[in-house]
Amino acid sequence: MIYLDYGATSFPKPAGVYRGVLQAMTTCASPGRGGYGAAMEAAKQVFACREQAARLFSCDPEQVVFTSNCTHGLNIAIRSLVKPGGRVVISGFEHNAVTRPLHALGADIQVAGRKLFDWQDTLTAFDRCLTPGVQAAVVAHVSNVFGYILPVEQIAALCRMRGIPLIVDAAQSAGTLPVNFSALGARFIAMSGHKGLLGPQGTGILLCAQPGEPLLYGGTGSASLVQTMPEDLPERQEAGTVNVPGIVGLCRGMEYVKKTGLDQLYRREHRQLKRCAAGLRKLGMQVFSGEHQAATLSFRPGMDCEEAAAYLAQRDVAVRAGLHCAPLAHQSAGTETTGTVRVSFGWASTDGDTAALLRSCAGMPGFRK
C-alpha cells in the first residue's frame, strides 16, 4: 500500500514502537498501584516517557499529562479556561476538536484570519481581536486540511503582551516542527501521540502551565481518602489507569524523532510535498499550496473528491477526502461544498510513493483537465 494519510495517523511505525508496546504488555502492570516489580517497572517506563517529552518540548516532566488523544487534551484545556458564554478567539483553520467544545460551552467565538498561507492576514486579525474580555485564544499550529503553518510564535507574543491565555493545537506539528513550551508561554499545548510523534493510536500529550480543571474524576493511585482530585500535576488530569503499553510505544516514537532530528524529518517530508504539488499542477488539478506549509496539501481533481479517493484506494493509494473534521478550514478556503482530496506525507514517505500517486491521478476516469 502507498500510504499518504499521515495527517490521520502515522503508519507504519518505527520498529522500536512495536517492540516497546510488546515489552510493556509483557513486563508492566499499572503504575502507582503497588510496590511489586511489575508495578514499579510500569512507573519507571511512564516517567521515562514524561522525561522524553520534557526534553523534546522544553518543559518539566510534571507538566506532561498523558491523554487518549489530542481531542482529549483540547477539551481539558478549553474547559479549564473558557466559561460558558465566554469570548474566545480562534483561527480560521481550526478542527472540530476545538470548535465543538467551544460550541458546547456556548462560547462567543471570534474567528481571526481566513486567508490560506497568509501570515499577515492571520496576524492582523489576531491583533484586532485580542482585546480585553477575551478569555482565551486557540490556534492550530498546522492546519490538518491544508498544511498551513500558522504564525504561532507571533500569536503567542501578542497573547503574552495582552495577558490572554493561549491554547495551541499541535496535533499536526509535534514531531515535525519545533514546539517549545517554555518559549511560547502557552497555557496549554495539546498534541496527538499517534501522528508525528509516531506512537500508537490512543495516545496523546497535554503540556500544562497550570493544573487546570479535571475533565475526568477518579482514582490516581495516591491520596485515596481525599474526595477531590489532587491539586498537583500530572495526577490532577490523569484519573484512572493510564495506557502503559501506548505510553511506552509513544516514548519509543519520540526517541526516533529525537534521534533523527526535526530538521531531517521536515526536509524529508517537505521534499515529497513539493514534488507532489508540482506534479498535480502539471496534471491540471487545483492544488492548495504556498508559503508556510508543512507536509500536507489538499487538491481538487475536477471530479467528486470522494470518488477520486475511492479510485486511488482501488490502486492501493491511501489518501483522505471530504471535509476532514474541519469545516471551518474549508469555509475559509472556499471548499466547503466540494471538500478536497488530502495528501499527507510522513517519516516513511518516499519518491516512489509520490510517483505512484501522480501516476494514479493521471489515470482517473472522471478527471477533467
PDB file of C-alpha atoms in Angstrom, residues 82-236:
ATOM      1  CA  VAL A  82     -13.379  29.159  28.989  1.00  0.00           C
ATOM      2  CA  LYS A  83     -16.530  29.783  30.975  1.00  0.00           C
ATOM      3  CA  PRO A  84     -19.980  29.239  29.431  1.00  0.00           C
ATOM      4  CA  GLY A  85     -20.648  32.128  27.068  1.00  0.00           C
ATOM      5  CA  GLY A  86     -17.055  33.374  27.307  1.00  0.00           C
ATOM      6  CA  ARG A  87     -15.360  35.167  24.425  1.00  0.00           C
ATOM      7  CA  VAL A  88     -12.682  33.163  22.584  1.00  0.00           C
ATOM      8  CA  VAL A  89     -10.523  33.988  19.561  1.00  0.00           C
ATOM      9  CA  ILE A  90      -9.641  31.160  17.189  1.00  0.00           C
ATOM     10  CA  SER A  91      -8.013  30.933  13.779  1.00  0.00           C
ATOM     11  CA  GLY A  92      -9.984  30.289  10.613  1.00  0.00           C
ATOM     12  CA  PHE A  93      -8.442  26.825  10.295  1.00  0.00           C
ATOM     13  CA  GLU A  94      -9.470  25.056  13.486  1.00  0.00           C
ATOM     14  CA  HIS A  95     -10.518  21.412  13.780  1.00  0.00           C
ATOM     15  CA  ASN A  96     -13.828  20.266  15.266  1.00  0.00           C
ATOM     16  CA  ALA A  97     -11.785  19.202  18.312  1.00  0.00           C
ATOM     17  CA  VAL A  98     -11.639  22.938  19.069  1.00  0.00           C
ATOM     18  CA  THR A  99     -14.900  24.277  17.685  1.00  0.00           C
ATOM     19  CA  ARG A 100     -17.254  21.630  19.072  1.00  0.00           C
ATOM     20  CA  PRO A 101     -16.169  22.010  22.737  1.00  0.00           C
ATOM     21  CA  LEU A 102     -16.485  25.784  22.333  1.00  0.00           C
ATOM     22  CA  HIS A 103     -19.974  25.476  20.855  1.00  0.00           C
ATOM     23  CA  ALA A 104     -20.934  23.103  23.674  1.00  0.00           C
ATOM     24  CA  LEU A 105     -19.972  25.853  26.132  1.00  0.00           C
ATOM     25  CA  GLY A 106     -21.983  28.436  24.201  1.00  0.00           C
ATOM     26  CA  ALA A 107     -18.783  30.435  23.732  1.00  0.00           C
ATOM     27  CA  ASP A 108     -18.726  33.742  21.855  1.00  0.00           C
ATOM     28  CA  ILE A 109     -16.342  32.634  19.094  1.00  0.00           C
ATOM     29  CA  GLN A 110     -14.419  35.206  17.081  1.00  0.00           C
ATOM     30  CA  VAL A 111     -12.650  33.849  14.004  1.00  0.00           C
ATOM     31  CA  ALA A 112      -9.376  35.601  13.167  1.00  0.00           C
ATOM     32  CA  GLY A 113      -7.669  35.148   9.800  1.00  0.00           C
ATOM     33  CA  ARG A 114      -9.272  33.349   6.870  1.00  0.00           C
ATOM     34  CA  LYS A 115      -6.648  33.587   4.094  1.00  0.00           C
ATOM     35  CA  LEU A 116      -4.577  30.482   3.359  1.00  0.00           C
ATOM     36  CA  PHE A 117      -0.786  30.753   3.726  1.00  0.00           C
ATOM     37  CA  ASP A 118      -1.076  34.462   4.578  1.00  0.00           C
ATOM     38  CA  TRP A 119       0.695  35.288   7.823  1.00  0.00           C
ATOM     39  CA  GLN A 120      -0.059  38.996   7.534  1.00  0.00           C
ATOM     40  CA  ASP A 121      -3.796  38.370   7.332  1.00  0.00           C
ATOM     41  CA  THR A 122      -3.660  35.975  10.284  1.00  0.00           C
ATOM     42  CA  LEU A 123      -1.600  38.290  12.476  1.00  0.00           C
ATOM     43  CA  THR A 124      -3.583  41.410  11.611  1.00  0.00           C
ATOM     44  CA  ALA A 125      -6.813  39.635  12.506  1.00  0.00           C
ATOM     45  CA  PHE A 126      -5.475  38.296  15.811  1.00  0.00           C
ATOM     46  CA  ASP A 127      -4.074  41.712  16.688  1.00  0.00           C
ATOM     47  CA  ARG A 128      -7.539  43.193  16.122  1.00  0.00           C
ATOM     48  CA  CYS A 129      -9.457  40.503  18.026  1.00  0.00           C
ATOM     49  CA  LEU A 130      -7.250  40.007  21.101  1.00  0.00           C
ATOM     50  CA  THR A 131      -8.973  42.653  23.213  1.00  0.00           C
ATOM     51  CA  PRO A 132      -9.871  42.957  26.912  1.00  0.00           C
ATOM     52  CA  GLY A 133     -12.500  40.432  27.913  1.00  0.00           C
ATOM     53  CA  VAL A 134     -11.200  37.607  25.737  1.00  0.00           C
ATOM     54  CA  GLN A 135     -10.919  34.528  27.972  1.00  0.00           C
ATOM     55  CA  ALA A 136      -8.592  32.539  25.711  1.00  0.00           C
ATOM     56  CA  ALA A 137      -7.123  32.230  22.238  1.00  0.00           C
ATOM     57  CA  VAL A 138      -6.915  28.864  20.475  1.00  0.00           C
ATOM     58  CA  VAL A 139      -4.751  28.309  17.423  1.00  0.00           C
ATOM     59  CA  ALA A 140      -3.778  25.301  15.335  1.00  0.00           C
ATOM     60  CA  HIS A 141      -0.032  25.210  14.752  1.00  0.00           C
ATOM     61  CA  VAL A 142      -0.673  23.492  11.395  1.00  0.00           C
ATOM     62  CA  SER A 143      -3.969  23.113   9.515  1.00  0.00           C
ATOM     63  CA  ASN A 144      -4.894  19.453   9.216  1.00  0.00           C
ATOM     64  CA  VAL A 145      -6.534  20.144   5.832  1.00  0.00           C
ATOM     65  CA  PHE A 146      -4.072  22.406   4.015  1.00  0.00           C
ATOM     66  CA  GLY A 147      -0.820  22.091   5.942  1.00  0.00           C
ATOM     67  CA  TYR A 148      -0.783  25.850   6.577  1.00  0.00           C
ATOM     68  CA  ILE A 149       1.789  26.588   9.288  1.00  0.00           C
ATOM     69  CA  LEU A 150       0.246  29.405  11.279  1.00  0.00           C
ATOM     70  CA  PRO A 151       2.450  32.094  12.912  1.00  0.00           C
ATOM     71  CA  VAL A 152       2.150  30.571  16.372  1.00  0.00           C
ATOM     72  CA  GLU A 153       5.210  32.307  17.837  1.00  0.00           C
ATOM     73  CA  GLN A 154       3.910  35.748  16.875  1.00  0.00           C
ATOM     74  CA  ILE A 155       0.382  34.983  18.085  1.00  0.00           C
ATOM     75  CA  ALA A 156       1.850  33.743  21.369  1.00  0.00           C
ATOM     76  CA  ALA A 157       3.755  37.024  21.738  1.00  0.00           C
ATOM     77  CA  LEU A 158       0.524  39.000  21.227  1.00  0.00           C
ATOM     78  CA  CYS A 159      -1.229  36.873  23.846  1.00  0.00           C
ATOM     79  CA  ARG A 160       1.585  37.314  26.353  1.00  0.00           C
ATOM     80  CA  MET A 161       1.629  41.067  25.820  1.00  0.00           C
ATOM     81  CA  ARG A 162      -2.127  41.311  26.428  1.00  0.00           C
ATOM     82  CA  GLY A 163      -2.381  38.762  29.228  1.00  0.00           C
ATOM     83  CA  ILE A 164      -4.623  36.375  27.281  1.00  0.00           C
ATOM     84  CA  PRO A 165      -4.043  32.649  27.844  1.00  0.00           C
ATOM     85  CA  LEU A 166      -3.186  30.656  24.724  1.00  0.00           C
ATOM     86  CA  ILE A 167      -4.055  27.086  23.781  1.00  0.00           C
ATOM     87  CA  VAL A 168      -2.090  25.546  20.905  1.00  0.00           C
ATOM     88  CA  ASP A 169      -3.334  22.565  18.915  1.00  0.00           C
ATOM     89  CA  ALA A 170      -0.096  20.849  17.885  1.00  0.00           C
ATOM     90  CA  ALA A 171      -1.725  17.687  16.513  1.00  0.00           C
ATOM     91  CA  GLN A 172      -0.199  18.204  13.080  1.00  0.00           C
ATOM     92  CA  SER A 173       3.122  19.769  14.112  1.00  0.00           C
ATOM     93  CA  ALA A 174       4.510  17.822  17.074  1.00  0.00           C
ATOM     94  CA  GLY A 175       7.266  15.571  15.778  1.00  0.00           C
ATOM     95  CA  THR A 176       7.892  17.587  12.624  1.00  0.00           C
ATOM     96  CA  LEU A 177       8.175  21.254  13.671  1.00  0.00           C
ATOM     97  CA  PRO A 178       9.754  22.703  16.824  1.00  0.00           C
ATOM     98  CA  VAL A 179       7.276  23.064  19.692  1.00  0.00           C
ATOM     99  CA  ASN A 180       8.919  24.934  22.573  1.00  0.00           C
ATOM    100  CA  PHE A 181       6.559  25.141  25.530  1.00  0.00           C
ATOM    101  CA  SER A 182       8.784  27.422  27.585  1.00  0.00           C
ATOM    102  CA  ALA A 183       9.414  29.888  24.758  1.00  0.00           C
ATOM    103  CA  LEU A 184       5.799  30.107  23.628  1.00  0.00           C
ATOM    104  CA  GLY A 185       4.453  30.736  27.096  1.00  0.00           C
ATOM    105  CA  ALA A 186       1.200  28.983  26.157  1.00  0.00           C
ATOM    106  CA  ARG A 187      -1.132  27.917  28.939  1.00  0.00           C
ATOM    107  CA  PHE A 188      -1.723  24.530  27.282  1.00  0.00           C
ATOM    108  CA  ILE A 189      -0.373  22.698  24.228  1.00  0.00           C
ATOM    109  CA  ALA A 190      -2.253  19.588  23.101  1.00  0.00           C
ATOM    110  CA  MET A 191      -0.859  17.031  20.686  1.00  0.00           C
ATOM    111  CA  SER A 192      -1.541  13.597  19.256  1.00  0.00           C
ATOM    112  CA  GLY A 193       0.765  10.735  20.153  1.00  0.00           C
ATOM    113  CA  HIS A 194      -0.014   8.726  17.033  1.00  0.00           C
ATOM    114  CA  LYS A 195       0.810  11.228  14.268  1.00  0.00           C
ATOM    115  CA  GLY A 196       4.183  12.968  14.015  1.00  0.00           C
ATOM    116  CA  LEU A 197       5.325  11.517  17.336  1.00  0.00           C
ATOM    117  CA  LEU A 198       4.930   8.038  15.795  1.00  0.00           C
ATOM    118  CA  GLY A 199       3.298   6.410  18.817  1.00  0.00           C
ATOM    119  CA  PRO A 200       0.287   4.063  18.921  1.00  0.00           C
ATOM    120  CA  GLN A 201      -3.286   5.206  18.466  1.00  0.00           C
ATOM    121  CA  GLY A 202      -4.989   6.056  21.729  1.00  0.00           C
ATOM    122  CA  THR A 203      -2.136   8.235  22.979  1.00  0.00           C
ATOM    123  CA  GLY A 204      -1.745  11.973  23.359  1.00  0.00           C
ATOM    124  CA  ILE A 205       0.036  14.617  25.409  1.00  0.00           C
ATOM    125  CA  LEU A 206      -1.177  17.808  27.053  1.00  0.00           C
ATOM    126  CA  LEU A 207       1.530  20.226  28.186  1.00  0.00           C
ATOM    127  CA  CYS A 208       0.215  22.260  31.115  1.00  0.00           C
ATOM    128  CA  ALA A 209       1.385  25.550  32.588  1.00  0.00           C
ATOM    129  CA  GLN A 210      -1.364  25.303  35.233  1.00  0.00           C
ATOM    130  CA  PRO A 211      -3.191  22.357  36.820  1.00  0.00           C
ATOM    131  CA  GLY A 212      -6.452  23.172  35.057  1.00  0.00           C
ATOM    132  CA  GLU A 213      -9.900  21.761  35.733  1.00  0.00           C
ATOM    133  CA  PRO A 214     -10.207  17.958  35.636  1.00  0.00           C
ATOM    134  CA  LEU A 215     -12.275  16.554  32.812  1.00  0.00           C
ATOM    135  CA  LEU A 216     -12.441  13.122  34.476  1.00  0.00           C
ATOM    136  CA  TYR A 217     -12.643  12.239  38.165  1.00  0.00           C
ATOM    137  CA  GLY A 218     -11.464   9.016  39.742  1.00  0.00           C
ATOM    138  CA  GLY A 219      -8.542   7.093  41.129  1.00  0.00           C
ATOM    139  CA  THR A 220      -4.945   8.222  40.763  1.00  0.00           C
ATOM    140  CA  GLY A 221      -3.185   5.677  42.967  1.00  0.00           C
ATOM    141  CA  SER A 222      -2.497   8.291  45.650  1.00  0.00           C
ATOM    142  CA  ALA A 223      -4.356  10.285  48.349  1.00  0.00           C
ATOM    143  CA  SER A 224      -7.248   7.838  48.249  1.00  0.00           C
ATOM    144  CA  LEU A 225      -9.025   9.312  51.303  1.00  0.00           C
ATOM    145  CA  VAL A 226      -9.426  12.714  49.630  1.00  0.00           C
ATOM    146  CA  GLN A 227     -12.616  13.004  47.577  1.00  0.00           C
ATOM    147  CA  THR A 228     -11.380  15.777  45.312  1.00  0.00           C
ATOM    148  CA  MET A 229      -8.845  15.344  42.548  1.00  0.00           C
ATOM    149  CA  PRO A 230      -5.228  16.096  43.551  1.00  0.00           C
ATOM    150  CA  GLU A 231      -4.147  19.685  43.047  1.00  0.00           C
ATOM    151  CA  ASP A 232      -0.791  18.784  41.522  1.00  0.00           C
ATOM    152  CA  LEU A 233       0.101  17.696  38.017  1.00  0.00           C
ATOM    153  CA  PRO A 234       0.099  15.247  36.409  1.00  0.00           C
ATOM    154  CA  GLU A 235      -2.232  13.333  38.763  1.00  0.00           C
ATOM    155  CA  ARG A 236      -4.903  16.051  38.593  1.00  0.00           C
TER     156      ARG A 236
END
